[in-house]
């Protein structure tokens, strides 16, 4: 540690700290535009100037000078910097004057207005007039895709966007060309960016040069009600903020959560909001003479009751989809138990994941933040760039630190970082089992994707991965690198609940077999084909595949319209907060099931969400620990390794072929449809 005086305040900081960080540690405010804690240092904007005592007779850029570079006095006095001296004040005013030479006076029509760093700092550090009379420079706007709007005349060349796309997103499509007055940020080939995280440049841009194209001219920040919540578009549970105006979601923004998403979110998380407004189910529907018609809740419940009471318990089943919250799955499981049925499941056909194997058998045990500790990473049957874009950025961050080996078995893909390609399927995994242990890896990690598990030989693949983990020392004291990467927000919570077939019950494949059931409760499962024959009760939010097959539709609430518990891929318990209300006659899912249970003569024993959660926490105490992880036991992985099953030779297929269209909300989004079409076109061009 090194002692330094900041405005006569003594602080003790690490020697590698920049002067800017040291000033912040001392409580001093230092303005900046180009500096960002998660990006490399550029030193472009010069707004963070400070005075260094005993240094050169000019202000210094505090972001580009370390504490160890500042010397103390010859009498042994501490190094000293000033952030409020007359020299600094004059320097900052001069820098601000330069930045505003060409900046247009369009704050009233700029989407950044009200949350603009340049506005705020011009008020705090600028002057009330300018000495420049020349015409302002204009720069042509660039097309960089359907998500980010550019007004490049506003750009101050901080290069945050360039550094983000290059360092974090791992694409080299954005850069700064030209010099001096001719400098400008552009995509080199004037094409749309291909990153699944490009929307983060909107947050990073300190001015209005890069703003949200779908949000263009929609609202001002002071009009919006801001609700902290979590994302369910993948299984990471990224921290988000949902901004609403009235009942309408206007935008989704990231929140900082160092353990999960740092401060990044994927484009699907950010731009999904228009899908919450379209193709919504806002009233019950009943199928008569082959066509769905609007119905009342009483009519819908009566039709369901008649079918359920006429069916034998073993001919009734329930499926849970990828966006279902823990509360509604708990209520549905209790209802199925009361009806005497053991037919319930939350998994894809063929998935070997099961609570009986122990919690460690289906968790990302090393945790998302633990990726930064791994020194060897093996990806099996997964493309994390499409399945969990923010987690993929964490792997890239680990790669940039150096000292890590990354390998892939499965579909070859551009993961945004170099990796060794070991093969396409189980044969390559079997060959790896014959290799000697890598003695150089102290914290090896295996990331097992759903593409390797959601198949007929999924149990064999899981056993082989466990055997490899045991052989390579993936599980050791203080380290469990056996990681299952999920793609669905609901699955870990469902497995924790035991939402799997009871004794003698049918699994997903069994329930989907023709003629297997008379009645099927479908809680938002839109990714499976339900054969004709069964009477299907669909409870969900959108008119997607599940609603098309339904005989009765019960309109539910989306994740922004209810308080619901989710468990992310690492086993972290999280909760959404209600940012708005469901449309029309739609209701919260647990409340629908509670009302339906009374109609069926099996009334569930809770009349409020608080009572339901009390019952949930009694049955499964770990759900009460919000933002905590109840770790699984490594011994269960060792037990899995003893499983014997034969794997076939078919290559692994990634679970997410189209990043933008993975669930009902995404498929209802015009923004996501445009992005998916663009991505498909780029893929075709690349293939040619």
mmCIF file of N, CA and C in Angstrom, residues 156-220:
data_model
loop_
_atom_site.group_PDB
_atom_site.id
_atom_site.type_symbol
_atom_site.label_atom_id
_atom_site.label_comp_id
_atom_site.label_asym_id
_atom_site.label_seq_id
_atom_site.Cartn_x
_atom_site.Cartn_y
_atom_site.Cartn_z
ATOM 1 N N UNK A 156 -17.709 12.594 -28.974
ATOM 2 C CA UNK A 156 -16.551 13.311 -28.431
ATOM 3 C C UNK A 156 -15.294 12.437 -28.459
ATOM 4 N N UNK A 157 -15.361 11.304 -29.182
ATOM 5 C CA UNK A 157 -14.198 10.439 -29.400
ATOM 6 C C UNK A 157 -13.597 9.888 -28.108
ATOM 7 N N UNK A 158 -14.465 9.494 -27.179
ATOM 8 C CA UNK A 158 -13.955 8.884 -25.950
ATOM 9 C C UNK A 158 -13.517 7.441 -26.190
ATOM 10 N N UNK A 159 -14.005 6.821 -27.265
ATOM 11 C CA UNK A 159 -13.690 5.442 -27.701
ATOM 12 C C UNK A 159 -14.141 4.377 -26.708
ATOM 13 N N UNK A 160 -15.061 4.693 -25.822
ATOM 14 C CA UNK A 160 -15.588 3.648 -24.937
ATOM 15 C C UNK A 160 -16.233 2.530 -25.751
ATOM 16 N N UNK A 161 -17.000 2.905 -26.778
ATOM 17 C CA UNK A 161 -17.694 1.902 -27.580
ATOM 18 C C UNK A 161 -16.705 0.996 -28.304
ATOM 19 N N UNK A 162 -15.629 1.576 -28.813
ATOM 20 C CA UNK A 162 -14.619 0.783 -29.522
ATOM 21 C C UNK A 162 -13.949 -0.198 -28.569
ATOM 22 N N UNK A 163 -13.603 0.284 -27.388
ATOM 23 C CA UNK A 163 -12.933 -0.586 -26.422
ATOM 24 C C UNK A 163 -13.867 -1.681 -25.912
ATOM 25 N N UNK A 164 -15.144 -1.363 -25.733
ATOM 26 C CA UNK A 164 -16.085 -2.391 -25.285
ATOM 27 C C UNK A 164 -16.232 -3.493 -26.325
ATOM 28 N N UNK A 165 -16.487 -3.106 -27.573
ATOM 29 C CA UNK A 165 -16.710 -4.127 -28.594
ATOM 30 C C UNK A 165 -15.469 -4.982 -28.811
ATOM 31 N N UNK A 166 -14.300 -4.372 -28.702
ATOM 32 C CA UNK A 166 -13.058 -5.110 -28.934
ATOM 33 C C UNK A 166 -12.683 -5.977 -27.737
ATOM 34 N N UNK A 167 -12.795 -5.416 -26.539
ATOM 35 C CA UNK A 167 -12.289 -6.115 -25.354
ATOM 36 C C UNK A 167 -13.325 -7.024 -24.703
ATOM 37 N N UNK A 168 -14.548 -6.546 -24.540
ATOM 38 C CA UNK A 168 -15.571 -7.310 -23.826
ATOM 39 C C UNK A 168 -16.380 -8.184 -24.770
ATOM 40 N N UNK A 169 -16.920 -7.581 -25.844
ATOM 41 C CA UNK A 169 -17.755 -8.340 -26.772
ATOM 42 C C UNK A 169 -16.932 -9.227 -27.691
ATOM 43 N N UNK A 170 -15.691 -8.852 -27.942
ATOM 44 C CA UNK A 170 -14.821 -9.711 -28.746
ATOM 45 C C UNK A 170 -15.039 -9.611 -30.235
ATOM 46 N N UNK A 171 -15.551 -8.475 -30.720
ATOM 47 C CA UNK A 171 -15.672 -8.264 -32.163
ATOM 48 C C UNK A 171 -14.808 -7.074 -32.546
ATOM 49 N N UNK A 172 -14.358 -7.048 -33.792
ATOM 50 C CA UNK A 172 -13.474 -5.953 -34.229
ATOM 51 C C UNK A 172 -14.142 -5.200 -35.373
ATOM 52 N N UNK A 173 -15.391 -4.818 -35.152
ATOM 53 C CA UNK A 173 -16.168 -4.198 -36.219
ATOM 54 C C UNK A 173 -16.332 -2.697 -36.037
ATOM 55 N N UNK A 174 -15.883 -2.166 -34.927
ATOM 56 C CA UNK A 174 -16.059 -0.743 -34.642
ATOM 57 C C UNK A 174 -14.689 -0.150 -34.350
ATOM 58 N N UNK A 175 -14.413 1.025 -34.878
ATOM 59 C CA UNK A 175 -13.114 1.629 -34.627
ATOM 60 C C UNK A 175 -13.110 3.108 -34.961
ATOM 61 N N UNK A 176 -11.974 3.737 -34.709
ATOM 62 C CA UNK A 176 -11.804 5.164 -34.987
ATOM 63 C C UNK A 176 -10.874 5.313 -36.167
ATOM 64 N N UNK A 177 -11.337 6.028 -37.197
ATOM 65 C CA UNK A 177 -10.512 6.268 -38.377
ATOM 66 C C UNK A 177 -10.275 7.772 -38.517
ATOM 67 N N UNK A 178 -9.258 8.141 -39.279
ATOM 68 C CA UNK A 178 -8.951 9.544 -39.494
ATOM 69 C C UNK A 178 -8.174 10.142 -38.338
ATOM 70 N N UNK A 179 -7.759 11.390 -38.528
ATOM 71 C CA UNK A 179 -6.985 12.086 -37.494
ATOM 72 C C UNK A 179 -7.499 13.505 -37.346
ATOM 73 N N UNK A 180 -7.264 14.061 -36.164
ATOM 74 C CA UNK A 180 -7.625 15.453 -35.931
ATOM 75 C C UNK A 180 -9.099 15.706 -36.166
ATOM 76 N N UNK A 181 -9.386 16.724 -36.980
ATOM 77 C CA UNK A 181 -10.776 17.084 -37.241
ATOM 78 C C UNK A 181 -11.487 16.040 -38.087
ATOM 79 N N UNK A 182 -10.745 15.181 -38.752
ATOM 80 C CA UNK A 182 -11.352 14.155 -39.604
ATOM 81 C C UNK A 182 -11.600 12.848 -38.868
ATOM 82 N N UNK A 183 -11.280 12.771 -37.596
ATOM 83 C CA UNK A 183 -11.470 11.530 -36.842
ATOM 84 C C UNK A 183 -12.956 11.249 -36.658
ATOM 85 N N UNK A 184 -13.330 9.983 -36.789
ATOM 86 C CA UNK A 184 -14.713 9.586 -36.548
ATOM 87 C C UNK A 184 -14.791 8.103 -36.224
ATOM 88 N N UNK A 185 -15.787 7.763 -35.401
ATOM 89 C CA UNK A 185 -16.060 6.376 -35.044
ATOM 90 C C UNK A 185 -16.954 5.773 -36.118
ATOM 91 N N UNK A 186 -16.633 4.559 -36.562
ATOM 92 C CA UNK A 186 -17.430 3.932 -37.615
ATOM 93 C C UNK A 186 -17.258 2.421 -37.584
ATOM 94 N N UNK A 187 -18.184 1.736 -38.221
ATOM 95 C CA UNK A 187 -17.950 0.321 -38.511
ATOM 96 C C UNK A 187 -17.128 0.295 -39.790
ATOM 97 N N UNK A 188 -16.126 -0.531 -39.818
ATOM 98 C CA UNK A 188 -15.169 -0.482 -40.919
ATOM 99 C C UNK A 188 -15.821 -0.768 -42.268
ATOM 100 N N UNK A 189 -16.832 -1.658 -42.274
ATOM 101 C CA UNK A 189 -17.458 -2.049 -43.532
ATOM 102 C C UNK A 189 -18.875 -1.503 -43.684
ATOM 103 N N UNK A 190 -19.262 -0.557 -42.813
ATOM 104 C CA UNK A 190 -20.592 0.046 -42.869
ATOM 105 C C UNK A 190 -21.691 -1.019 -42.815
ATOM 106 N N UNK A 191 -21.499 -2.014 -41.956
ATOM 107 C CA UNK A 191 -22.498 -3.068 -41.776
ATOM 108 C C UNK A 191 -22.913 -3.129 -40.310
ATOM 109 N N UNK A 192 -24.004 -3.857 -40.064
ATOM 110 C CA UNK A 192 -24.505 -4.001 -38.699
ATOM 111 C C UNK A 192 -23.525 -4.799 -37.858
ATOM 112 N N UNK A 193 -23.410 -4.438 -36.597
ATOM 113 C CA UNK A 193 -22.560 -5.194 -35.677
ATOM 114 C C UNK A 193 -23.194 -6.557 -35.404
ATOM 115 N N UNK A 194 -22.354 -7.534 -35.112
ATOM 116 C CA UNK A 194 -22.838 -8.909 -34.949
ATOM 117 C C UNK A 194 -22.825 -9.386 -33.506
ATOM 118 N N UNK A 195 -22.417 -8.559 -32.572
ATOM 119 C CA UNK A 195 -22.347 -8.994 -31.184
ATOM 120 C C UNK A 195 -23.729 -9.105 -30.559
ATOM 121 N N UNK A 196 -23.891 -10.092 -29.674
ATOM 122 C CA UNK A 196 -25.134 -10.256 -28.914
ATOM 123 C C UNK A 196 -25.184 -9.321 -27.705
ATOM 124 N N UNK A 197 -24.162 -8.477 -27.545
ATOM 125 C CA UNK A 197 -24.104 -7.560 -26.400
ATOM 126 C C UNK A 197 -23.894 -6.113 -26.839
ATOM 127 N N UNK A 198 -24.166 -5.820 -28.105
ATOM 128 C CA UNK A 198 -23.839 -4.500 -28.642
ATOM 129 C C UNK A 198 -24.624 -3.382 -27.969
ATOM 130 N N UNK A 199 -25.798 -3.681 -27.397
ATOM 131 C CA UNK A 199 -26.604 -2.651 -26.766
ATOM 132 C C UNK A 199 -25.932 -1.984 -25.586
ATOM 133 N N UNK A 200 -24.902 -2.609 -25.018
ATOM 134 C CA UNK A 200 -24.208 -2.009 -23.879
ATOM 135 C C UNK A 200 -23.480 -0.727 -24.240
ATOM 136 N N UNK A 201 -23.195 -0.513 -25.535
ATOM 137 C CA UNK A 201 -22.524 0.739 -25.914
ATOM 138 C C UNK A 201 -23.446 1.929 -25.678
ATOM 139 N N UNK A 202 -24.761 1.693 -25.620
ATOM 140 C CA UNK A 202 -25.708 2.780 -25.342
ATOM 141 C C UNK A 202 -25.474 3.316 -23.933
ATOM 142 N N UNK A 203 -25.290 2.386 -22.974
ATOM 143 C CA UNK A 203 -25.029 2.813 -21.598
ATOM 144 C C UNK A 203 -23.655 3.447 -21.464
ATOM 145 N N UNK A 204 -22.691 2.944 -22.224
ATOM 146 C CA UNK A 204 -21.319 3.431 -22.093
ATOM 147 C C UNK A 204 -21.132 4.812 -22.702
ATOM 148 N N UNK A 205 -21.872 5.119 -23.750
ATOM 149 C CA UNK A 205 -21.686 6.402 -24.437
ATOM 150 C C UNK A 205 -22.035 7.551 -23.496
ATOM 151 N N UNK A 206 -21.102 8.453 -23.222
ATOM 152 C CA UNK A 206 -21.362 9.538 -22.259
ATOM 153 C C UNK A 206 -22.138 10.699 -22.863
ATOM 154 N N UNK A 207 -22.371 10.657 -24.169
ATOM 155 C CA UNK A 207 -23.138 11.710 -24.836
ATOM 156 C C UNK A 207 -24.274 11.035 -25.606
ATOM 157 N N UNK A 208 -24.903 11.726 -26.529
ATOM 158 C CA UNK A 208 -26.027 11.136 -27.263
ATOM 159 C C UNK A 208 -25.651 10.603 -28.618
ATOM 160 N N UNK A 209 -24.365 10.247 -28.809
ATOM 161 C CA UNK A 209 -23.938 9.749 -30.113
ATOM 162 C C UNK A 209 -24.498 8.360 -30.395
ATOM 163 N N UNK A 210 -24.601 7.517 -29.359
ATOM 164 C CA UNK A 210 -25.140 6.169 -29.506
ATOM 165 C C UNK A 210 -26.325 6.028 -28.553
ATOM 166 N N UNK A 211 -27.506 5.890 -29.101
ATOM 167 C CA UNK A 211 -28.709 5.735 -28.279
ATOM 168 C C UNK A 211 -29.520 4.555 -28.803
ATOM 169 N N UNK A 212 -30.548 4.204 -28.060
ATOM 170 C CA UNK A 212 -31.365 3.047 -28.414
ATOM 171 C C UNK A 212 -32.286 3.385 -29.580
ATOM 172 N N UNK A 213 -32.157 2.666 -30.679
ATOM 173 C CA UNK A 213 -33.007 2.932 -31.844
ATOM 174 C C UNK A 213 -34.479 2.596 -31.572
ATOM 175 N N UNK A 214 -34.794 1.440 -30.959
ATOM 176 C CA UNK A 214 -36.212 1.153 -30.692
ATOM 177 C C UNK A 214 -36.851 2.126 -29.701
ATOM 178 N N UNK A 215 -36.054 2.698 -28.815
ATOM 179 C CA UNK A 215 -36.563 3.607 -27.774
ATOM 180 C C UNK A 215 -36.617 5.058 -28.261
ATOM 181 N N UNK A 216 -36.219 5.292 -29.513
ATOM 182 C CA UNK A 216 -36.056 6.642 -30.045
ATOM 183 C C UNK A 216 -37.308 7.502 -29.840
ATOM 184 N N UNK A 217 -37.135 8.634 -29.163
ATOM 185 C CA UNK A 217 -38.193 9.631 -28.941
ATOM 186 C C UNK A 217 -39.412 9.056 -28.198
ATOM 187 N N UNK A 218 -39.226 8.023 -27.404
ATOM 188 C CA UNK A 218 -40.359 7.397 -26.707
ATOM 189 C C UNK A 218 -40.679 8.049 -25.370
ATOM 190 N N UNK A 219 -39.648 8.417 -24.605
ATOM 191 C CA UNK A 219 -39.899 8.924 -23.247
ATOM 192 C C UNK A 219 -38.668 9.663 -22.743
ATOM 193 N N UNK A 220 -38.878 10.446 -21.696
ATOM 194 C CA UNK A 220 -37.780 11.079 -20.972
ATOM 195 C C UNK A 220 -37.575 10.330 -19.662
#
